[in-house]
């Protein structure tokens, strides 16, 4: 069986956590809280973040030659999502997951 590089495994795990956290928070906490939490710009950013994390996982898992620039884009979107979440009450876990993913993706993109 092929071993996954530890740095890639860390990034895969961070992307998975971010994907699940963003989807869960968007579809549960944000929609239930309403107001600024449910504004279209914030909701779209959270869904973009979840989706790019999923895409990054796929590219890394198949060792695509394009995974580095996908990870770079993932890091950028995760940072934007973290910044948006930091502006809203109760979004600390989501912001933290986004920051961890961005950090891991930046390492993969280097």
CSV table of C-alpha atoms in Angstrom, one decimal:
chain,number,residue,atom,x,y,z
A,1,UNK,CA,0.0,0.0,0.0
A,2,UNK,CA,1.3,3.5,-0.9
A,3,UNK,CA,1.9,5.8,2.0
A,4,UNK,CA,0.6,9.4,2.0
A,5,UNK,CA,3.2,12.0,2.6
A,6,UNK,CA,2.7,13.3,6.2
A,7,UNK,CA,2.4,17.0,5.0
A,8,UNK,CA,-0.2,16.0,2.4
A,9,UNK,CA,-2.1,13.9,5.1
A,10,UNK,CA,-2.2,17.0,7.3
A,11,UNK,CA,-3.6,19.1,4.5
A,12,UNK,CA,-6.2,16.4,3.5
A,13,UNK,CA,-7.3,16.3,7.1
A,14,UNK,CA,-7.5,20.1,7.5
A,15,UNK,CA,-9.4,20.3,4.2
A,16,UNK,CA,-11.9,17.7,5.3
A,17,UNK,CA,-12.5,19.3,8.7
A,18,UNK,CA,-13.0,22.7,7.0
A,19,UNK,CA,-15.4,21.3,4.4
A,20,UNK,CA,-17.6,19.6,7.0
A,21,UNK,CA,-17.4,22.6,9.4
A,22,UNK,CA,-18.3,25.2,6.7
A,23,UNK,CA,-21.2,23.1,5.4
A,24,UNK,CA,-22.6,22.3,8.9
A,25,UNK,CA,-22.3,25.9,10.1
A,26,UNK,CA,-23.8,27.4,6.9
A,27,UNK,CA,-26.7,25.1,6.7
A,28,UNK,CA,-27.5,25.0,10.5
A,29,UNK,CA,-26.1,27.8,12.6
A,30,UNK,CA,-26.1,30.6,9.9
A,31,UNK,CA,-29.5,29.8,8.5
A,32,UNK,CA,-31.0,29.5,11.9
A,33,UNK,CA,-29.4,32.7,13.2
A,34,UNK,CA,-30.5,34.7,10.2
A,35,UNK,CA,-29.6,38.3,9.9
A,36,UNK,CA,-26.0,38.9,8.9
A,37,UNK,CA,-25.2,35.2,9.3
A,38,UNK,CA,-27.6,34.5,6.4
A,39,UNK,CA,-26.6,37.3,4.1
A,40,UNK,CA,-25.9,36.0,0.5
A,41,UNK,CA,-22.3,37.1,0.4
A,42,UNK,CA,-21.4,35.3,3.7
A,43,UNK,CA,-23.4,32.2,2.7
A,44,UNK,CA,-21.8,32.0,-0.8
A,45,UNK,CA,-18.3,32.4,0.7
A,46,UNK,CA,-18.9,29.5,3.2
A,47,UNK,CA,-20.2,27.3,0.4
A,48,UNK,CA,-17.3,28.3,-1.9
A,49,UNK,CA,-14.9,27.4,1.0
A,50,UNK,CA,-16.5,24.0,1.5
A,51,UNK,CA,-16.5,23.2,-2.2
A,52,UNK,CA,-12.8,24.3,-2.8
A,53,UNK,CA,-11.8,22.2,0.2
A,54,UNK,CA,-13.5,19.2,-1.4
A,55,UNK,CA,-11.8,19.9,-4.8
A,56,UNK,CA,-8.4,20.2,-3.1
A,57,UNK,CA,-8.9,16.8,-1.3
A,58,UNK,CA,-9.7,15.2,-4.7
A,59,UNK,CA,-6.7,16.7,-6.4
A,60,UNK,CA,-4.3,15.7,-3.6
A,61,UNK,CA,-5.7,12.2,-3.3
A,62,UNK,CA,-5.0,11.5,-6.9
A,63,UNK,CA,-1.7,13.3,-6.8
A,64,UNK,CA,-2.7,15.6,-9.6
A,65,UNK,CA,0.1,17.7,-11.0
A,66,UNK,CA,-2.3,20.7,-10.5
A,67,UNK,CA,-2.8,20.2,-6.8
A,68,UNK,CA,-0.4,23.0,-5.9
A,69,UNK,CA,-2.4,25.8,-7.5
A,70,UNK,CA,-5.7,24.3,-6.3
A,71,UNK,CA,-4.3,24.4,-2.8
A,72,UNK,CA,-3.2,28.0,-3.3
A,73,UNK,CA,-6.7,29.0,-4.3
A,74,UNK,CA,-8.1,27.0,-1.4
A,75,UNK,CA,-5.9,28.8,1.0
A,76,UNK,CA,-7.1,32.2,-0.4
A,77,UNK,CA,-10.8,31.3,-0.1
A,78,UNK,CA,-10.3,29.8,3.4
A,79,UNK,CA,-8.7,33.0,4.6
A,80,UNK,CA,-11.6,35.1,3.2
A,81,UNK,CA,-14.1,32.7,4.8
A,82,UNK,CA,-12.3,32.9,8.2
A,83,UNK,CA,-12.3,36.7,8.0
A,84,UNK,CA,-16.0,36.7,7.2
A,85,UNK,CA,-16.8,34.3,10.1
A,86,UNK,CA,-14.7,36.3,12.5
A,87,UNK,CA,-17.2,39.2,12.1
A,88,UNK,CA,-20.1,37.1,13.3
A,89,UNK,CA,-21.0,35.7,16.7
A,90,UNK,CA,-20.7,32.0,17.3
A,91,UNK,CA,-18.5,31.4,14.2
A,92,UNK,CA,-15.2,30.9,16.1
A,93,UNK,CA,-14.9,27.1,15.3
A,94,UNK,CA,-15.5,27.8,11.6
A,95,UNK,CA,-13.0,30.6,11.4
A,96,UNK,CA,-10.4,28.4,13.2
A,97,UNK,CA,-11.0,25.4,10.8
A,98,UNK,CA,-10.6,27.8,7.9
A,99,UNK,CA,-7.4,29.2,9.2
A,100,UNK,CA,-5.9,25.7,9.8
A,101,UNK,CA,-6.9,24.7,6.3
A,102,UNK,CA,-5.4,27.8,4.8
A,103,UNK,CA,-2.1,27.2,6.6
A,104,UNK,CA,-1.9,23.6,5.5
A,105,UNK,CA,-2.8,24.4,1.9
A,106,UNK,CA,-0.2,27.1,1.8
A,107,UNK,CA,2.4,24.5,2.8
A,108,UNK,CA,1.2,22.2,0.0
A,109,UNK,CA,1.2,25.0,-2.5
A,110,UNK,CA,4.8,26.0,-1.8
